[in-house]
Short mmCIF file of C-alpha atoms in Angstrom, two decimals:
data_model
loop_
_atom_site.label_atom_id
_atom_site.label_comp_id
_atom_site.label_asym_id
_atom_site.label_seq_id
_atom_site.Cartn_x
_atom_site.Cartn_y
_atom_site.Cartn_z
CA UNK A 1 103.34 54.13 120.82
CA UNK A 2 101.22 52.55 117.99
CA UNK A 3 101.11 48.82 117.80
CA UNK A 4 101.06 47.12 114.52
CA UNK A 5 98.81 44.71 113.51
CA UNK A 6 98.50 41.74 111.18
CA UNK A 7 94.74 40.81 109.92
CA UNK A 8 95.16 37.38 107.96
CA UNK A 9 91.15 36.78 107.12
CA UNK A 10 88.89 36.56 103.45
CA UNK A 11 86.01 38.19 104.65
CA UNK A 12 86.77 41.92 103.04
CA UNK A 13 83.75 43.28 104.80
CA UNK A 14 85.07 41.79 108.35
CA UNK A 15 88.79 43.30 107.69
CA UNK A 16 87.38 46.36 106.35
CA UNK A 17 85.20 47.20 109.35
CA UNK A 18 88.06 45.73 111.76
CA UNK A 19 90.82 48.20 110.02
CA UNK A 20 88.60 51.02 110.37
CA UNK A 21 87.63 50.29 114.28
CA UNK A 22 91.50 49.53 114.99
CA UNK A 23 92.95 52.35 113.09
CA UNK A 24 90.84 54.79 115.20
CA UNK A 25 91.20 53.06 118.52
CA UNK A 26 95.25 53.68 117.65
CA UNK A 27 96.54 50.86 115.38
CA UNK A 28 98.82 50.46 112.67
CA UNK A 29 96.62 47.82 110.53
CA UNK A 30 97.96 45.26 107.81
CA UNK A 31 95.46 43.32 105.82
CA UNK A 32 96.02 40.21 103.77
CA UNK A 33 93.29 38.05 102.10
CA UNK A 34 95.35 34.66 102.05
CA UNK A 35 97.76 32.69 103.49
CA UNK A 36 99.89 33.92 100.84
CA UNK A 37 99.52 37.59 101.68
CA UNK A 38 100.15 37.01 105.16
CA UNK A 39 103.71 35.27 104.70
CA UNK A 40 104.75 38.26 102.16
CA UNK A 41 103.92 40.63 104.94
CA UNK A 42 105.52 38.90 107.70
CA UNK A 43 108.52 38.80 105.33
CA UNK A 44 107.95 42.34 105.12
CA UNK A 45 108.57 43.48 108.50
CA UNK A 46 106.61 41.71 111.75
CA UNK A 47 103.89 43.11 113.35
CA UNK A 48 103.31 43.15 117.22
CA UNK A 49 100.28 40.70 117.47
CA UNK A 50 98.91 38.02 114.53
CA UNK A 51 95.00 37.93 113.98
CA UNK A 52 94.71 34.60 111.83
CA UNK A 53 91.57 33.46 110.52
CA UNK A 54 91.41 29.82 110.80
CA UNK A 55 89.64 29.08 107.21
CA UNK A 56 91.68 30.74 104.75
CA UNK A 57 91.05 29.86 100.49
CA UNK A 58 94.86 29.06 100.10
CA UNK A 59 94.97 26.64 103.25
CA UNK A 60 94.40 26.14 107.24
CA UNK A 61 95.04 28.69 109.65
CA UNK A 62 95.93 26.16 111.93
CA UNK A 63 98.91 24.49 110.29
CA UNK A 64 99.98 27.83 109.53
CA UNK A 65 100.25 28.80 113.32
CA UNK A 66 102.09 25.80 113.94
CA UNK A 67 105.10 26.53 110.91
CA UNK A 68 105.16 30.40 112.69
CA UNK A 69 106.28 28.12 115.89
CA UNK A 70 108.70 26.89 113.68
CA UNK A 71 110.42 29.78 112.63
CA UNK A 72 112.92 32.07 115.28
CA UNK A 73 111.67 34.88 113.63
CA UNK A 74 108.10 35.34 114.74
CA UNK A 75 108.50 32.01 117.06
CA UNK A 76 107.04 34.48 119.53
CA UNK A 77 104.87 36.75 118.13
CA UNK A 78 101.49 36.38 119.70
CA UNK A 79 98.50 35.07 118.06
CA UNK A 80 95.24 35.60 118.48
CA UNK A 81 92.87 33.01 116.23
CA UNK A 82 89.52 33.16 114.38
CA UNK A 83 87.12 31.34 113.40
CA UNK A 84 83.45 30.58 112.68
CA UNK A 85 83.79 26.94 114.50
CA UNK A 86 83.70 27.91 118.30
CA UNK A 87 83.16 24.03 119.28
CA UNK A 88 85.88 23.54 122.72
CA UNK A 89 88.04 20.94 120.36
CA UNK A 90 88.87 23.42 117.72
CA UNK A 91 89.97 25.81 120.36
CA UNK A 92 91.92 23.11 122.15
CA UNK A 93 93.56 22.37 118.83
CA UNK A 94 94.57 25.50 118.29
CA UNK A 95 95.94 26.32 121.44
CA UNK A 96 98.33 23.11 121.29
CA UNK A 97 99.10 23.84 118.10
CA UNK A 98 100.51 27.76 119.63
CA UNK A 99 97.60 30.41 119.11
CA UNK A 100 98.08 32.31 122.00
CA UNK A 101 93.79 33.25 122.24
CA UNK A 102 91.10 31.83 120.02
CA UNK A 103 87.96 33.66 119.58
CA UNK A 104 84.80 32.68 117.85
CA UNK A 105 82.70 34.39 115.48
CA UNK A 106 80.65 36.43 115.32
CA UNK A 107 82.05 38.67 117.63
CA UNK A 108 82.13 42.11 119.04
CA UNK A 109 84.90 44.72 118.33
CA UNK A 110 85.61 45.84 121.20
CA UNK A 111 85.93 42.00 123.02
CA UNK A 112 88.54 41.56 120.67
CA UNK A 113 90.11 45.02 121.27
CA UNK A 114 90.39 43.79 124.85
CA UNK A 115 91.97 40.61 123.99
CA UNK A 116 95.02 42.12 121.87
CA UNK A 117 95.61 44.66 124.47
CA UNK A 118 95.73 41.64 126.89
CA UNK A 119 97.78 39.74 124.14
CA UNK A 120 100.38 42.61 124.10
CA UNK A 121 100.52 43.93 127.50
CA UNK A 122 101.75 40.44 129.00
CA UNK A 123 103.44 39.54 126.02
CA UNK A 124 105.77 42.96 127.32
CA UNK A 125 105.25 41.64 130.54
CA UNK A 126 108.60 42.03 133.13
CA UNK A 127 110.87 43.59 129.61
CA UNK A 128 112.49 45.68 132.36
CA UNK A 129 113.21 43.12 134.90
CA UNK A 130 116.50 41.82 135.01
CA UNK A 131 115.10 38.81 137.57
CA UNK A 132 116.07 34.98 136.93
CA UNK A 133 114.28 32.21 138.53
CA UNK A 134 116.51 29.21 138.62
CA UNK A 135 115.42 25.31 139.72
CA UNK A 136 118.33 23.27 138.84
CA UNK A 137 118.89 22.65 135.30
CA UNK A 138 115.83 25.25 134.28
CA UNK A 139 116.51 28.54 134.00
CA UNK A 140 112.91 30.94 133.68
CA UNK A 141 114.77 34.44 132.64
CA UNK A 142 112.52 36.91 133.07
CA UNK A 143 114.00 39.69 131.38
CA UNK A 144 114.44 37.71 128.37
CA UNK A 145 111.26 36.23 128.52
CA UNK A 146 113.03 32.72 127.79
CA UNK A 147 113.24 29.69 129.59
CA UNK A 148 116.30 27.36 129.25
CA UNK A 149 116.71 23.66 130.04
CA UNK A 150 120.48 23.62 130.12
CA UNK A 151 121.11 26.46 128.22
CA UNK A 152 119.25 25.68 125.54
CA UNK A 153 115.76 27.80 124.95
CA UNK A 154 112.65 26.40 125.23
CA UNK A 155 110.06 26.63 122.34
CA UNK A 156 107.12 27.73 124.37
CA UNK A 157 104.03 30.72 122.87
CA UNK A 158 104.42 34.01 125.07
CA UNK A 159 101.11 32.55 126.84
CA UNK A 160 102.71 29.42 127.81
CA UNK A 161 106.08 31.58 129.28
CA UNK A 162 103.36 33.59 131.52
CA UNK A 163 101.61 30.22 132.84
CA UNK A 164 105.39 29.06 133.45
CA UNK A 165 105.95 32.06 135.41
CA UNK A 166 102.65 31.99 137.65
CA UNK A 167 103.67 28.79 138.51
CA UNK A 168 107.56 28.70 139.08
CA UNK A 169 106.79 31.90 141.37
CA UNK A 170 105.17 30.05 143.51
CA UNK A 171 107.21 26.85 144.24
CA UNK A 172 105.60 24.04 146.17
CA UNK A 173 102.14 26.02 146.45
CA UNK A 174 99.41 24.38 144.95
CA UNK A 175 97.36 26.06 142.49
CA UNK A 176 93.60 25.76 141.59
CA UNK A 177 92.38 26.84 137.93
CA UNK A 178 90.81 29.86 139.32
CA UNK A 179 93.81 30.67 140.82
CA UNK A 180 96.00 30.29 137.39
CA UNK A 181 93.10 32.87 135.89
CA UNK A 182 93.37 35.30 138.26
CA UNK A 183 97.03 35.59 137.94
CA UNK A 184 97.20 35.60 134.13
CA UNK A 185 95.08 38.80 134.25
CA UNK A 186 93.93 39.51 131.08
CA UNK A 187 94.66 36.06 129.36
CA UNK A 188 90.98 35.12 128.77
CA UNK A 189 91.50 31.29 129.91
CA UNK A 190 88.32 28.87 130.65
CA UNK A 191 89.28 26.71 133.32
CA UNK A 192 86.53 24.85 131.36
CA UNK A 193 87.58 23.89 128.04
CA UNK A 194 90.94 22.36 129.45
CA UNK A 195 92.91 25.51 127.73
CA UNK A 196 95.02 25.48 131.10
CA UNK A 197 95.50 21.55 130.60
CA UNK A 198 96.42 21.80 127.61
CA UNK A 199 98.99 24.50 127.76
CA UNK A 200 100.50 22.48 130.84
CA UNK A 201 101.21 19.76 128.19
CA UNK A 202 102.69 21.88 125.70
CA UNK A 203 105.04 23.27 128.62
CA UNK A 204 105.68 19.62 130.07
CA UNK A 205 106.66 18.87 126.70
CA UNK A 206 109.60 21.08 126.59
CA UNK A 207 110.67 21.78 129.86
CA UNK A 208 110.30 17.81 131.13
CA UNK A 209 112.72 14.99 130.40
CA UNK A 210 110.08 12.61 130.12
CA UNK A 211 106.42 14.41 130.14
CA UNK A 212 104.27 11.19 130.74
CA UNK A 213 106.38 11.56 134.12
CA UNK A 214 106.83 15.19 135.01
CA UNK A 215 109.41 16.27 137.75
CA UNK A 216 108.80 20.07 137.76
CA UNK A 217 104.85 20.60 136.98
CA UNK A 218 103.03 18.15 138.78
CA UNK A 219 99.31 17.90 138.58
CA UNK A 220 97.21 17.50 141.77
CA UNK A 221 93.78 15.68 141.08
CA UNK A 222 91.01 17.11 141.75
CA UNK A 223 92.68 20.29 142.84
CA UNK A 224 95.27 22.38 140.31
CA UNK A 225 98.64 22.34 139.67
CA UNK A 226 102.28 23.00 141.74
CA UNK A 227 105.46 23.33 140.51
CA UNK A 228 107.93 21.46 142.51
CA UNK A 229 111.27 22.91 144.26
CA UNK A 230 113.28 20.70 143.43
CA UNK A 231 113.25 19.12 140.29
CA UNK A 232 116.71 17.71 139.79
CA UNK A 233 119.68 16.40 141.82
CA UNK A 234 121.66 19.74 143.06
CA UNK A 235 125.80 19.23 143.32
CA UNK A 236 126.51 17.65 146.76
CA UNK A 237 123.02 16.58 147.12
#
């Protein structure tokens, strides 16, 4: 099956050469030069993964990312970011704001070949599992790929739903960073450059009543992250 992407990025040579590399490795490849471009083609039909410049002449590729959040349609469709700025804080910002991967450049072809296969093989991750994890009022459905805090969905990036499920499969175990990594194989996390922390406080912000005081993932200093067993007050309790 061919995946389709969308290439959002000015640099013609760049999207020229990336076209050419993807369409031979396999892939269905839509270019657009703007911001502009890229919202006619996601009006258009939407692709299977985003690549989104971050520096764009009509606007910011971050802001951008955040109104896809925004909208049910592609509220999930994963999003791998580029840009010329590699500092840490530019890739914290635009993981919070709900890129899925951020990668600097310049960069190779086939590194970011092995991202978007990472990108779209967890982002189909469990589609044939019909397996619910359930922890009072929060709901992780697998099958779905959705969690719900009392039946309503939670807005959270197809990266953040696989760092929920690492964790809620392993209730009351604490886990390291390293740990987190290993079992989000193939989501190219730096245990360094707080991109675990910070998706943990996207996730805290809507699966928590009150995320300055989480009940369901609690952070051990010094040490990881567990998520709890019991989280809220269970009938008869």
């Amino acid at each position: 099956m061919s995946h389709k992407l969308l290439l959002i990025d000015d640099d013609a040579r760049l999207t020229s050469m990336l076209r050419d590399y993807f369409s031979l490795a396999g892939f269905e490849v839509e270019v657009a030069g703007s911001l502009a471009q890229g919202r006619q083609a996601l009006e258009s039909s939407v692709p299977d993964l985003l690549v989104l410049d971050l520096m764009l002449p009509d606007g910011d590729g971050l802001e951008f990312c955040r109104t896809l959040r925004g909208d049910a349609r592609v509220r999930r469709l994963p999003v791998l970011m580029l840009s010329a700025r590699g500092e840490p804080m530019d890739r914290i910002l635009g993981l919070e704001l709900g890129a899925d991967d951020y990668l600097a450049k310049p960069f190779e072809p086939r590194e970011l070949q092995a991202r978007i296969k990472a990108l779209l093989r967890r982002s189909g991750l469990d589609a044939q599992s019909d397996d619910m994890l359930r922890f009072g009022r929060l709901e992780i459905d697998l099958a779905a790929r959705v969690a719900r805090l009392d039946g309503k969905s939670c807005d959270l990036t197809s990266h953040q739903f696989d760092l929920l499920v690492v964790l809620a499969q392993s209730p009351g175990r604490v886990l390291t960073r390293d740990q987190i990594m290993d079992a989000l194989k193939g989501h190219p996390l730096d245990a360094f450059d707080r991109s675990i922390d910070v998706h943990i406080s996207r996730i805290r912000a809507v699966i928590e009543d009150d995320a300055k005081n989480p009940r369901r993932v609690l952070t051990v200093r010094g040490v990881g992250y567990v998520f709890a067993r019991k989280q809220d007050a269970e009938p008869g309790a």
